[in-house]
Amino acid sequence: MTTSRINIARPGGANASSFNADPHGISNSRPSPGWAAPVDPDDPIAKIRALAGQVEDYIEIYSQPLRPHLPSIGRFLIVVTFLEDALRIMTQWGDQLWYLETHRKFPWGISHIFLLLNIVTMLVASVAVIAKRYTEFAVAGLLAVVIIQGFGYGLIFDLTFFLRNLSVIGGLFMVFSDSMLNRKKNFAGLPSLSETDRKKYFLLTGRVLLIFLFIGFILQGEWSIARVFVSIVGLAACIMVAIGFKAKWSAAFLVLVLSIFNVFANNFWSVHSAHPQRDFLKYDFFQTLSIVGGLLLLVNLGPGGLSVDEKKKVY
């Protein structure tokens, strides 16, 4: 995927606006910001900015081989929690029916239809998202599953479930934004906004929702010095993702933190298969993978027009 660049003409007439220092794009240099006051080499803020610029350049260079594959990896990770959930329902069919009929008071037959609809929708929609086919309908189907399961299993008012699923919804919004890059036809009845306008609003919504998983991580668990440090740094990265400031690198940092946390905290494979905690850990593990997938799409797509990063290009 290529990122479009906006060329801002300088004042000074037609000749000045049509001038291009590198007409063939060979040098790949950054545009000149024009005249600026000399920078004090001993200024600590200037040193930090210079270091941050170097880090960004190195990340951009060394991440190039992986970038073409980020959308596919992100899409797969986002729907992996739905694939695991469909497999879990099929392998625990009797237990699922018993829970719905005994604890949720579902009538016999309605519980069967409820589970079947969930399985079919999750499998079909997940495959469609991975294959990039009918993505809008697939995302709508998975959003419906998240909401229906919240009410059906009585977890809609559970804070941890609510925050995690907000992040999963954020990942689905990122999938929808990614699909808008190649979509040519608008749907009838939608508000008369341009494709670019719709994309940036979906990106903003997805960015904000993605960070709720980390907020849930901060609110639960036992506190320690390491946890306080990770929480402070992670919360700062979440805020940067939400406002779109250095969003790509903040999202990449959260991918690293969540991946490490997921392996050590949700290691369901180390728990005996008969232990009831195993299913909870597996559920958390795959949901975290989905949110990592949403962050990977953010790294690939960028924060969009409604972000500090985009405004910095204008001013």
Coordinates of C-alpha atoms in Angstrom, one line a residue:
M1 CA 0.0 0.0 0.0
T2 CA 1.3 3.5 -0.8
T3 CA 0.6 6.5 1.3
S4 CA -0.5 9.6 -0.7
R5 CA 1.4 12.7 0.0
I6 CA -0.1 16.2 -0.1
N7 CA 2.1 18.8 -1.9
I8 CA 1.5 22.2 -0.4
A9 CA 2.4 25.0 -2.9
R10 CA 4.5 27.9 -1.6
P11 CA 3.3 31.4 -2.3
G12 CA 5.0 33.3 -5.1
G13 CA 3.0 32.6 -8.3
A14 CA 2.6 29.8 -10.7
N15 CA 6.3 29.3 -11.3
A16 CA 7.0 28.9 -7.6
S17 CA 4.1 26.5 -7.0
S18 CA 5.1 24.2 -9.9
F19 CA 8.8 24.0 -8.8
N20 CA 9.8 20.5 -7.6
A21 CA 13.3 20.0 -6.2
D22 CA 13.2 16.3 -7.0
P23 CA 10.7 15.8 -10.0
H24 CA 11.4 12.1 -10.3
G25 CA 11.2 11.3 -6.6
I26 CA 14.6 9.6 -6.6
S27 CA 16.1 11.2 -3.5
N28 CA 13.0 10.4 -1.3
S29 CA 13.9 13.4 0.8
R30 CA 11.6 15.2 3.2
P31 CA 10.1 18.5 2.0
S32 CA 12.0 21.6 3.1
P33 CA 10.1 23.5 5.8
G34 CA 11.4 26.8 4.5
W35 CA 13.4 29.3 6.5
A36 CA 13.7 28.6 10.2
A37 CA 15.7 30.1 13.0
P38 CA 19.0 28.4 13.9
V39 CA 18.6 25.6 16.4
D40 CA 20.8 25.6 19.5
P41 CA 22.7 22.3 19.4
D42 CA 22.7 22.2 23.2
D43 CA 18.9 22.5 23.5
P44 CA 17.7 19.2 25.0
I45 CA 14.3 19.4 23.2
A46 CA 16.1 19.7 19.9
K47 CA 18.3 16.7 20.7
I48 CA 15.2 14.6 21.6
R49 CA 13.5 15.7 18.3
A50 CA 16.6 14.8 16.4
L51 CA 16.9 11.4 18.1
A52 CA 13.2 10.7 17.5
G53 CA 13.6 11.6 13.8
Q54 CA 16.5 9.2 13.5
V55 CA 14.5 6.4 15.2
E56 CA 11.6 7.0 12.8
D57 CA 13.9 6.9 9.8
Y58 CA 15.5 3.6 10.9
I59 CA 12.1 2.0 11.7
E60 CA 10.8 3.1 8.3
I61 CA 13.8 1.6 6.5
Y62 CA 14.0 -1.7 8.4
S63 CA 10.2 -2.3 8.5
Q64 CA 9.8 -2.1 4.7
P65 CA 10.1 -5.9 4.0
L66 CA 7.2 -6.5 6.5
R67 CA 4.9 -3.6 5.5
P68 CA 3.3 -5.3 2.5
H69 CA 2.2 -8.2 4.7
L70 CA 0.8 -6.0 7.6
P71 CA -2.8 -5.7 6.3
S72 CA -3.1 -9.5 5.9
I73 CA -1.6 -10.2 9.3
G74 CA -3.7 -7.6 11.0
R75 CA -6.9 -8.8 9.4
F76 CA -6.2 -12.4 10.4
L77 CA -5.3 -11.5 14.0
I78 CA -8.5 -9.4 14.3
V79 CA -10.8 -12.2 13.4
V80 CA -8.8 -15.0 15.2
T81 CA -10.9 -14.5 18.4
F82 CA -14.1 -15.1 16.4
L83 CA -12.6 -18.3 14.8
E84 CA -11.5 -19.6 18.2
D85 CA -14.9 -18.8 19.7
A86 CA -16.7 -20.6 16.9
L87 CA -14.5 -23.7 17.4
R88 CA -15.0 -23.5 21.2
I89 CA -18.8 -23.5 20.8
M90 CA -18.7 -26.5 18.5
T91 CA -16.4 -28.5 20.8
Q92 CA -18.4 -27.6 23.9
W93 CA -21.8 -27.8 22.4
G94 CA -23.4 -29.6 25.3
D95 CA -21.9 -27.3 27.9
Q96 CA -23.0 -24.2 26.0
L97 CA -26.6 -25.4 25.8
W98 CA -26.6 -26.3 29.5
Y99 CA -25.4 -22.8 30.4
L100 CA -27.8 -20.9 28.2
E101 CA -30.9 -23.0 29.3
T102 CA -30.0 -23.3 33.0
H103 CA -28.4 -20.0 33.8
R104 CA -29.7 -17.7 31.0
K105 CA -33.2 -19.3 30.9
F106 CA -33.2 -19.8 27.1
P107 CA -36.1 -22.0 25.9
W108 CA -35.1 -25.3 24.3
G109 CA -34.6 -24.8 20.6
I110 CA -33.9 -21.1 20.9
S111 CA -30.6 -21.9 22.5
H112 CA -29.7 -24.1 19.6
I113 CA -30.6 -21.4 17.0
F114 CA -28.6 -18.8 19.0
L115 CA -25.5 -21.0 19.0
L116 CA -25.8 -22.0 15.3
L117 CA -26.3 -18.4 14.2
N118 CA -23.2 -17.3 16.2
I119 CA -21.1 -20.1 14.7
V120 CA -22.2 -19.5 11.1
T121 CA -21.8 -15.8 11.3
M122 CA -18.4 -15.9 12.9
L123 CA -17.0 -18.4 10.4
V124 CA -18.4 -16.9 7.3
A125 CA -17.6 -13.3 8.3
S126 CA -14.1 -14.1 9.5
V127 CA -13.3 -15.9 6.2
A128 CA -14.7 -12.9 4.3
V129 CA -12.5 -10.4 6.3
I130 CA -9.4 -12.5 5.6
A131 CA -10.2 -12.9 1.9
K132 CA -11.2 -9.1 1.6
R133 CA -14.6 -10.0 0.2
Y134 CA -17.8 -8.2 1.2
T135 CA -15.8 -6.7 4.1
E136 CA -18.5 -4.2 5.1
F137 CA -21.1 -6.9 5.5
A138 CA -18.6 -9.1 7.3
V139 CA -17.7 -6.4 9.8
A140 CA -21.4 -5.7 10.4
G141 CA -22.0 -9.4 11.1
L142 CA -19.1 -9.6 13.6
L143 CA -20.2 -6.4 15.3
A144 CA -23.7 -8.0 15.7
V145 CA -22.1 -11.1 17.2
V146 CA -20.2 -9.0 19.8
I147 CA -23.4 -7.3 20.9
I148 CA -25.6 -10.4 20.8
Q149 CA -23.2 -12.5 22.8
G150 CA -22.8 -9.7 25.4
F151 CA -26.6 -9.8 26.1
G152 CA -27.0 -13.5 25.5
Y153 CA -24.3 -14.6 28.0
G154 CA -25.2 -11.8 30.4
L155 CA -21.7 -10.1 30.2
I156 CA -22.7 -6.8 28.8
F157 CA -22.4 -5.1 32.2
D158 CA -19.1 -6.8 33.1
L159 CA -16.5 -4.0 33.0
T160 CA -13.6 -6.2 31.8
F161 CA -15.7 -7.8 29.1
F162 CA -17.1 -4.4 28.1
L163 CA -13.6 -2.7 27.7
R164 CA -12.1 -5.7 25.9
N165 CA -15.0 -5.8 23.4
L166 CA -14.7 -2.1 22.8
S167 CA -11.2 -2.7 21.7
V168 CA -12.3 -5.6 19.5
I169 CA -14.9 -3.2 17.9
G170 CA -12.1 -0.7 17.4
G171 CA -10.2 -3.4 15.5
L172 CA -13.2 -4.1 13.3
F173 CA -13.5 -0.4 12.5
M174 CA -9.8 -0.5 11.4
V175 CA -10.7 -3.4 9.0
F176 CA -13.5 -1.3 7.6
S177 CA -11.2 1.7 7.1
D178 CA -8.7 -0.6 5.4
S179 CA -11.4 -1.8 3.0
M180 CA -12.3 1.7 2.1
L181 CA -8.9 2.2 0.4
N182 CA -9.9 0.0 -2.6
R183 CA -13.7 0.5 -2.6
K184 CA -14.9 2.5 -5.6
K185 CA -18.7 2.5 -5.2
N186 CA -20.6 4.3 -2.5
F187 CA -23.7 2.8 -0.9
A188 CA -27.1 4.4 -1.5
G189 CA -28.6 6.1 1.4
L190 CA -25.3 7.0 3.2
P191 CA -24.7 10.6 4.1
S192 CA -23.1 12.7 1.3
L193 CA -19.6 12.6 2.7
S194 CA -16.6 11.8 0.5
E195 CA -14.8 8.5 0.9
T196 CA -11.9 10.3 2.4
D197 CA -14.1 11.9 5.0
R198 CA -15.7 8.7 6.0
K199 CA -12.4 6.9 6.2
K200 CA -10.9 9.4 8.6
Y201 CA -13.9 9.3 10.9
F202 CA -13.8 5.5 11.0
L203 CA -10.0 5.7 11.7
L204 CA -10.6 8.1 14.5
T205 CA -13.2 5.9 16.1
G206 CA -11.0 2.8 15.7
R207 CA -8.0 4.5 17.3
V208 CA -10.0 5.6 20.3
L209 CA -11.7 2.2 20.9
L210 CA -8.4 0.2 20.5
I211 CA -6.9 1.7 23.7
F212 CA -9.7 0.5 26.0
L213 CA -8.0 -2.9 26.4
F214 CA -5.0 -1.3 28.0
I215 CA -7.2 0.7 30.3
G216 CA -8.8 -2.6 31.4
F217 CA -5.3 -3.9 32.0
I218 CA -4.5 -0.9 34.3
L219 CA -7.7 -1.3 36.3
Q220 CA -7.3 -5.0 37.2
G221 CA -4.5 -7.1 38.7
E222 CA -2.0 -6.7 41.5
W223 CA 0.2 -3.7 41.5
S224 CA 4.0 -3.7 41.5
I225 CA 6.8 -1.3 40.6
A226 CA 7.1 -2.9 37.2
R227 CA 3.3 -2.8 36.6
V228 CA 3.2 0.9 37.6
F229 CA 6.0 1.7 35.1
V230 CA 4.4 -0.3 32.3
S231 CA 1.0 1.3 33.0
I232 CA 2.4 4.8 32.9
V233 CA 4.3 4.3 29.7
G234 CA 1.5 2.3 28.1
L235 CA -1.1 4.9 29.1
A236 CA 1.1 7.6 27.5
A237 CA 1.3 5.5 24.3
C238 CA -2.5 5.0 24.4
I239 CA -3.1 8.8 24.6
M240 CA -0.7 9.3 21.7
V241 CA -2.6 6.7 19.6
A242 CA -6.0 8.3 20.5
I243 CA -5.0 11.8 19.5
G244 CA -2.9 10.6 16.6
F245 CA 0.5 12.0 17.7
K246 CA 3.3 9.7 16.5
A247 CA 0.5 7.2 16.2
K248 CA 2.3 4.6 14.1
W249 CA 5.2 4.3 16.5
S250 CA 2.9 4.4 19.6
A251 CA 0.8 1.6 18.1
A252 CA 4.0 -0.4 17.3
F253 CA 5.1 0.0 21.0
L254 CA 1.7 -1.2 22.2
V255 CA 1.9 -4.2 19.8
L256 CA 5.2 -5.1 21.5
V257 CA 4.0 -4.6 25.0
L258 CA 0.7 -6.4 24.5
S259 CA 2.4 -9.3 22.7
I260 CA 4.8 -9.8 25.6
F261 CA 2.1 -9.4 28.2
N262 CA -0.2 -11.9 26.3
V263 CA 2.5 -14.6 26.2
F264 CA 3.3 -14.4 29.9
A265 CA -0.1 -13.5 31.4
N266 CA -2.5 -15.5 29.2
N267 CA -0.4 -18.6 28.8
F268 CA -3.4 -21.0 28.7
W269 CA -1.2 -23.8 27.3
S270 CA 0.5 -24.1 30.7
V271 CA -2.8 -24.8 32.5
H272 CA -4.3 -28.3 32.6
S273 CA -7.0 -28.9 30.0
A274 CA -9.5 -29.8 32.8
H275 CA -8.8 -26.6 34.8
P276 CA -11.7 -24.1 34.5
Q277 CA -9.2 -21.2 34.3
R278 CA -7.9 -22.5 30.9
D279 CA -10.9 -21.3 28.9
F280 CA -10.8 -17.9 30.4
L281 CA -7.1 -17.5 29.7
K282 CA -7.6 -18.8 26.1
Y283 CA -10.4 -16.3 25.6
D284 CA -8.2 -13.4 26.9
F285 CA -5.3 -14.6 24.8
F286 CA -7.2 -14.6 21.5
Q287 CA -9.0 -11.3 22.2
T288 CA -5.6 -9.6 22.9
L289 CA -4.4 -11.0 19.5
S290 CA -7.4 -9.4 17.8
I291 CA -6.5 -6.0 19.4
V292 CA -2.9 -6.4 18.3
G293 CA -4.2 -7.0 14.8
G294 CA -6.1 -3.7 15.0
L295 CA -2.9 -1.9 16.1
L296 CA -1.0 -3.5 13.2
L297 CA -3.6 -2.1 10.8
L298 CA -3.1 1.3 12.4
V299 CA 0.7 1.0 11.9
N300 CA 0.0 0.3 8.2
L301 CA -2.8 2.8 7.6
G302 CA -1.6 5.7 9.7
P303 CA -3.8 7.8 12.0
G304 CA -5.9 9.4 9.3
G305 CA -6.9 13.0 8.7
L306 CA -8.3 13.7 12.2
S307 CA -5.0 13.5 14.0
V308 CA -2.2 15.6 15.3
D309 CA 0.2 13.9 12.9
E310 CA -1.9 15.0 9.9
K311 CA -2.4 18.6 11.2
K312 CA 1.4 18.9 11.6
K313 CA 1.7 18.5 7.8
V314 CA -0.5 21.5 7.3
Y315 CA 0.8 23.9 9.8

